[in-house]
PDB file of C-alpha atoms in Angstrom:
ATOM      1  CA  MET Z   1      28.018  47.604 -58.877  1.00 37.00           C
ATOM      2  CA  LYS Z   2      27.391  48.755 -55.386  1.00 40.00           C
ATOM      3  CA  THR Z   3      30.505  49.850 -53.474  1.00 40.00           C
ATOM      4  CA  ALA Z   4      30.330  49.923 -49.692  1.00 38.00           C
ATOM      5  CA  ALA Z   5      32.598  52.038 -47.531  1.00 40.00           C
ATOM      6  CA  LEU Z   6      32.890  51.875 -43.785  1.00 39.00           C
ATOM      7  CA  PHE Z   7      33.684  55.284 -42.344  1.00 39.00           C
ATOM      8  CA  LEU Z   8      34.475  54.151 -38.794  1.00 37.00           C
ATOM      9  CA  ALA Z   9      38.207  54.757 -39.181  1.00 39.00           C
ATOM     10  CA  MET Z  10      37.512  58.061 -40.907  1.00 44.00           C
ATOM     11  CA  CYS Z  11      35.173  59.051 -38.084  1.00 44.00           C
ATOM     12  CA  LEU Z  12      37.728  58.244 -35.397  1.00 41.00           C
ATOM     13  CA  ALA Z  13      40.457  60.129 -37.244  1.00 44.00           C
ATOM     14  CA  ALA Z  14      38.179  63.120 -37.816  1.00 47.00           C
ATOM     15  CA  VAL Z  15      37.049  63.284 -34.197  1.00 48.00           C
ATOM     16  CA  SER Z  16      40.637  63.452 -32.925  1.00 45.00           C
ATOM     17  CA  GLY Z  17      41.206  66.439 -35.227  1.00 47.00           C
ATOM     18  CA  PHE Z  18      38.462  68.380 -33.486  1.00 48.00           C
ATOM     19  CA  VAL Z  19      39.694  68.032 -29.903  1.00 49.00           C
ATOM     20  CA  PRO Z  20      39.956  71.430 -28.215  1.00 50.00           C
ATOM     21  CA  ALA Z  21      43.428  72.750 -27.582  1.00 49.00           C
ATOM     22  CA  PRO Z  22      44.435  72.238 -23.948  1.00 48.00           C
ATOM     23  CA  ARG Z  23      44.282  75.414 -21.955  1.00 47.00           C
ATOM     24  CA  ALA Z  24      45.247  75.903 -18.358  1.00 45.00           C
ATOM     25  CA  MET Z  25      42.835  77.991 -16.343  1.00 45.00           C
ATOM     26  CA  PRO Z  26      44.676  80.362 -14.004  1.00 45.00           C
ATOM     27  CA  ARG Z  27      43.871  80.065 -10.309  1.00 43.00           C
ATOM     28  CA  THR Z  28      43.365  83.315  -8.440  1.00 39.00           C
ATOM     29  CA  ARG Z  29      42.988  82.066  -4.889  1.00 41.00           C
ATOM     30  CA  GLY Z  30      42.127  84.795  -2.457  1.00 38.00           C
ATOM     31  CA  VAL Z  31      41.790  87.401  -5.180  1.00 37.00           C
ATOM     32  CA  VAL Z  32      38.444  88.883  -6.113  1.00 41.00           C
ATOM     33  CA  SER Z  33      38.325  88.914  -9.880  1.00 41.00           C
ATOM     34  CA  MET Z  34      35.879  90.649 -12.137  1.00 48.00           C
ATOM     35  CA  SER Z  35      33.972  88.581 -14.607  1.00 55.00           C
ATOM     36  CA  HIS Z  36      35.239  88.683 -18.204  1.00 84.00           C
ATOM     37  CA  PHE Z  37      35.012  86.850 -21.496  1.00 89.00           C
ATOM     38  CA  SER Z  38      37.434  84.005 -22.094  1.00 91.00           C
ATOM     39  CA  ASN Z  39      38.409  82.692 -25.521  1.00 93.00           C
ATOM     40  CA  ILE Z  40      38.946  78.939 -25.856  1.00 94.00           C
ATOM     41  CA  LYS Z  41      40.565  77.730 -29.052  1.00 95.00           C
ATOM     42  CA  THR Z  42      38.941  74.944 -31.055  1.00 95.00           C
ATOM     43  CA  GLN Z  43      39.530  73.310 -34.425  1.00 95.00           C
ATOM     44  CA  LEU Z  44      36.007  74.114 -35.673  1.00 97.00           C
ATOM     45  CA  LYS Z  45      36.233  75.740 -39.097  1.00 96.00           C
ATOM     46  CA  ASP Z  46      32.809  75.600 -40.741  1.00 96.00           C
ATOM     47  CA  GLU Z  47      30.061  77.865 -39.390  1.00 96.00           C
ATOM     48  CA  ASN Z  48      27.182  75.862 -40.893  1.00 95.00           C
ATOM     49  CA  ASN Z  49      28.423  72.595 -39.384  1.00 96.00           C
ATOM     50  CA  LEU Z  50      28.986  74.398 -36.067  1.00 97.00           C
ATOM     51  CA  ARG Z  51      25.424  75.761 -36.060  1.00 96.00           C
ATOM     52  CA  THR Z  52      24.030  72.339 -37.022  1.00 96.00           C
ATOM     53  CA  ALA Z  53      26.038  70.578 -34.299  1.00 97.00           C
ATOM     54  CA  LEU Z  54      24.828  73.049 -31.662  1.00 97.00           C
ATOM     55  CA  THR Z  55      21.224  72.560 -32.807  1.00 97.00           C
ATOM     56  CA  ASP Z  56      21.660  68.762 -32.811  1.00 96.00           C
ATOM     57  CA  LEU Z  57      22.824  69.011 -29.182  1.00 96.00           C
ATOM     58  CA  GLY Z  58      19.632  70.877 -28.262  1.00 95.00           C
ATOM     59  CA  HIS Z  59      20.883  74.466 -28.200  1.00 95.00           C
ATOM     60  CA  LYS Z  60      18.941  77.291 -29.794  1.00 92.00           C
ATOM     61  CA  VAL Z  61      21.294  79.298 -31.985  1.00 94.00           C
ATOM     62  CA  LEU Z  62      20.311  82.963 -31.754  1.00 90.00           C
ATOM     63  CA  GLU Z  63      19.684  85.163 -34.758  1.00 83.00           C
ATOM     64  CA  THR Z  64      21.585  87.968 -33.064  1.00 78.00           C
ATOM     65  CA  THR Z  65      25.343  87.685 -32.818  1.00 82.00           C
ATOM     66  CA  THR Z  66      25.741  89.710 -29.649  1.00 88.00           C
ATOM     67  CA  VAL Z  67      26.900  87.647 -26.693  1.00 91.00           C
ATOM     68  CA  ARG Z  68      25.607  89.178 -23.462  1.00 88.00           C
ATOM     69  CA  GLY Z  69      28.013  89.082 -20.542  1.00 86.00           C
ATOM     70  CA  TYR Z  70      27.824  89.841 -16.844  1.00 82.00           C
ATOM     71  CA  GLY Z  71      27.210  93.444 -15.842  1.00 82.00           C
ATOM     72  CA  GLY Z  72      26.011  94.541 -19.257  1.00 83.00           C
ATOM     73  CA  LYS Z  73      29.236  93.674 -21.072  1.00 87.00           C
ATOM     74  CA  ASP Z  74      28.592  92.583 -24.651  1.00 90.00           C
ATOM     75  CA  LEU Z  75      30.769  90.959 -27.272  1.00 90.00           C
ATOM     76  CA  GLU Z  76      30.147  90.471 -30.973  1.00 91.00           C
ATOM     77  CA  ALA Z  77      30.451  86.876 -32.154  1.00 94.00           C
ATOM     78  CA  ASP Z  78      29.534  84.877 -35.239  1.00 95.00           C
ATOM     79  CA  VAL Z  79      27.341  82.401 -33.362  1.00 96.00           C
ATOM     80  CA  ALA Z  80      25.518  83.075 -30.076  1.00 95.00           C
ATOM     81  CA  ILE Z  81      23.741  80.762 -27.612  1.00 95.00           C
ATOM     82  CA  GLN Z  82      21.490  82.093 -24.867  1.00 91.00           C
ATOM     83  CA  GLN Z  83      21.714  80.623 -21.367  1.00 91.00           C
ATOM     84  CA  GLU Z  84      18.935  80.703 -18.797  1.00 90.00           C
ATOM     85  CA  ASN Z  85      20.981  82.925 -16.459  1.00 90.00           C
ATOM     86  CA  GLY Z  86      21.003  85.781 -18.997  1.00 88.00           C
ATOM     87  CA  VAL Z  87      24.729  85.461 -19.744  1.00 91.00           C
ATOM     88  CA  ASP Z  88      25.336  84.031 -23.223  1.00 92.00           C
ATOM     89  CA  PHE Z  89      28.199  82.180 -24.850  1.00 95.00           C
ATOM     90  CA  GLY Z  90      29.176  82.051 -28.467  1.00 96.00           C
ATOM     91  CA  PHE Z  91      31.775  81.375 -31.111  1.00 97.00           C
ATOM     92  CA  LYS Z  92      33.918  83.977 -32.832  1.00 95.00           C
ATOM     93  CA  PHE Z  93      35.945  83.370 -36.003  1.00 96.00           C
ATOM     94  CA  ASN Z  94      39.619  84.268 -35.515  1.00 95.00           C
ATOM     95  CA  GLY Z  95      40.540  84.023 -39.199  1.00 95.00           C
ATOM     96  CA  GLN Z  96      41.224  80.275 -39.075  1.00 96.00           C
ATOM     97  CA  THR Z  97      38.904  78.630 -36.553  1.00 96.00           C
ATOM     98  CA  TYR Z  98      35.980  79.434 -34.272  1.00 97.00           C
ATOM     99  CA  GLU Z  99      36.860  80.161 -30.648  1.00 96.00           C
ATOM    100  CA  LEU Z 100      34.403  79.605 -27.830  1.00 96.00           C
ATOM    101  CA  VAL Z 101      33.789  82.970 -26.135  1.00 94.00           C
ATOM    102  CA  ALA Z 102      32.163  82.815 -22.746  1.00 93.00           C
ATOM    103  CA  ASP Z 103      32.203  84.300 -19.296  1.00 92.00           C
ATOM    104  CA  LEU Z 104      33.214  81.049 -17.611  1.00 90.00           C
ATOM    105  CA  GLU Z 105      32.222  82.336 -14.168  1.00 90.00           C
ATOM    106  CA  PHE Z 106      28.626  82.198 -15.430  1.00 91.00           C
ATOM    107  CA  TRP Z 107      28.775  78.968 -17.472  1.00 92.00           C
ATOM    108  CA  ASP Z 108      25.244  77.589 -17.078  1.00 92.00           C
ATOM    109  CA  GLN Z 109      25.205  74.320 -19.000  1.00 92.00           C
ATOM    110  CA  SER Z 110      24.450  70.829 -17.719  1.00 91.00           C
ATOM    111  CA  SER Z 111      28.071  69.790 -18.237  1.00 92.00           C
ATOM    112  CA  PRO Z 112      31.419  71.515 -17.653  1.00 95.00           C
ATOM    113  CA  VAL Z 113      32.887  73.439 -20.566  1.00 95.00           C
ATOM    114  CA  GLU Z 114      35.437  70.682 -21.338  1.00 95.00           C
ATOM    115  CA  LEU Z 115      32.724  68.014 -21.635  1.00 96.00           C
ATOM    116  CA  PHE Z 116      30.509  70.392 -23.625  1.00 96.00           C
ATOM    117  CA  LEU Z 117      33.352  70.890 -26.125  1.00 97.00           C
ATOM    118  CA  GLU Z 118      33.941  67.125 -26.374  1.00 96.00           C
ATOM    119  CA  LYS Z 119      30.266  66.565 -27.212  1.00 95.00           C
ATOM    120  CA  LEU Z 120      30.260  69.480 -29.656  1.00 97.00           C
ATOM    121  CA  ASN Z 121      33.433  68.261 -31.370  1.00 97.00           C
ATOM    122  CA  LYS Z 122      31.993  64.772 -31.778  1.00 95.00           C
ATOM    123  CA  GLN Z 123      28.732  66.049 -33.273  1.00 96.00           C
ATOM    124  CA  TYR Z 124      30.630  68.503 -35.499  1.00 97.00           C
ATOM    125  CA  ALA Z 125      32.817  65.635 -36.795  1.00 96.00           C
ATOM    126  CA  ILE Z 126      29.763  63.477 -37.506  1.00 95.00           C
ATOM    127  CA  ASN Z 127      28.082  66.333 -39.390  1.00 95.00           C
ATOM    128  CA  THR Z 128      31.275  67.019 -41.362  1.00 95.00           C
ATOM    129  CA  ILE Z 129      31.558  63.357 -42.363  1.00 94.00           C
ATOM    130  CA  LEU Z 130      27.875  63.184 -43.333  1.00 93.00           C
ATOM    131  CA  GLU Z 131      28.229  66.344 -45.442  1.00 93.00           C
ATOM    132  CA  THR Z 132      31.357  64.999 -47.149  1.00 93.00           C
ATOM    133  CA  THR Z 133      29.844  61.595 -47.890  1.00 94.00           C
ATOM    134  CA  GLN Z 134      26.754  63.223 -49.401  1.00 92.00           C
ATOM    135  CA  ARG Z 135      28.877  65.605 -51.481  1.00 93.00           C
ATOM    136  CA  GLU Z 136      30.928  62.628 -52.762  1.00 93.00           C
ATOM    137  CA  GLY Z 137      27.782  60.794 -53.850  1.00 93.00           C
ATOM    138  CA  PHE Z 138      27.472  58.341 -50.951  1.00 94.00           C
ATOM    139  CA  GLN Z 139      24.265  57.506 -49.128  1.00 92.00           C
ATOM    140  CA  VAL Z 140      24.360  56.609 -45.448  1.00 92.00           C
ATOM    141  CA  GLU Z 141      22.913  53.129 -45.032  1.00 92.00           C
ATOM    142  CA  THR Z 142      23.359  52.823 -41.258  1.00 92.00           C
ATOM    143  CA  GLN Z 143      24.532  55.025 -38.430  1.00 92.00           C
ATOM    144  CA  LYS Z 144      25.055  53.390 -35.026  1.00 92.00           C
ATOM    145  CA  VAL Z 145      26.421  54.541 -31.705  1.00 90.00           C
ATOM    146  CA  LEU Z 146      28.390  51.678 -30.181  1.00 92.00           C
ATOM    147  CA  ALA Z 147      28.596  50.904 -26.453  1.00 93.00           C
ATOM    148  CA  ASP Z 148      31.894  52.816 -26.114  1.00 92.00           C
ATOM    149  CA  GLY Z 149      30.380  55.936 -27.736  1.00 86.00           C
ATOM    150  CA  THR Z 150      32.052  55.380 -31.101  1.00 90.00           C
ATOM    151  CA  VAL Z 151      29.870  56.247 -34.063  1.00 90.00           C
ATOM    152  CA  GLU Z 152      29.837  53.759 -36.921  1.00 92.00           C
ATOM    153  CA  LEU Z 153      28.658  54.947 -40.320  1.00 90.00           C
ATOM    154  CA  VAL Z 154      28.170  52.721 -43.330  1.00 92.00           C
ATOM    155  CA  ALA Z 155      27.745  54.536 -46.610  1.00 92.00           C
ATOM    156  CA  THR Z 156      27.339  53.220 -50.139  1.00 93.00           C
ATOM    157  CA  ARG Z 157      27.292  54.535 -53.661  1.00 90.00           C
ATOM    158  CA  TRP Z 158      26.819  53.092 -57.085  1.00 84.00           C
ATOM    159  CA  ALA Z 159      30.073  52.843 -59.012  1.00 75.00           C
TER     160      ALA Z 159
END
């Protein structure tokens, strides 16, 4: 007998678990500040799913794990992404989750860092759900993106 499971509710619940922790950015009006690396906490825990999500979003994940910063400053990370301006960003494992490490003064992506993380979290959640369904013996029958951006997955398996 064929058992069908709709993972829409699971997808919505999983996506909310991957929302980046809110972080206030200090304002230094009138003060000249030197560029430095910032760490932004996330709930991303699996390096393979992180790499896959970054690739799915069109980023080339570097083989090297050195994140190049402004003025020759470098930082070791677990995952590195090169930007066109020569200043990279990456993700470093803190023992529990991967933190985004970047020199935010030189963020050179098509969207602000908050929107980038939202897109990354959504793709990471989708990849995590797809991996879990496959591991549990399900096959994805359909995968649709609805008008509101919600992803609907229908998976089945033989009982």
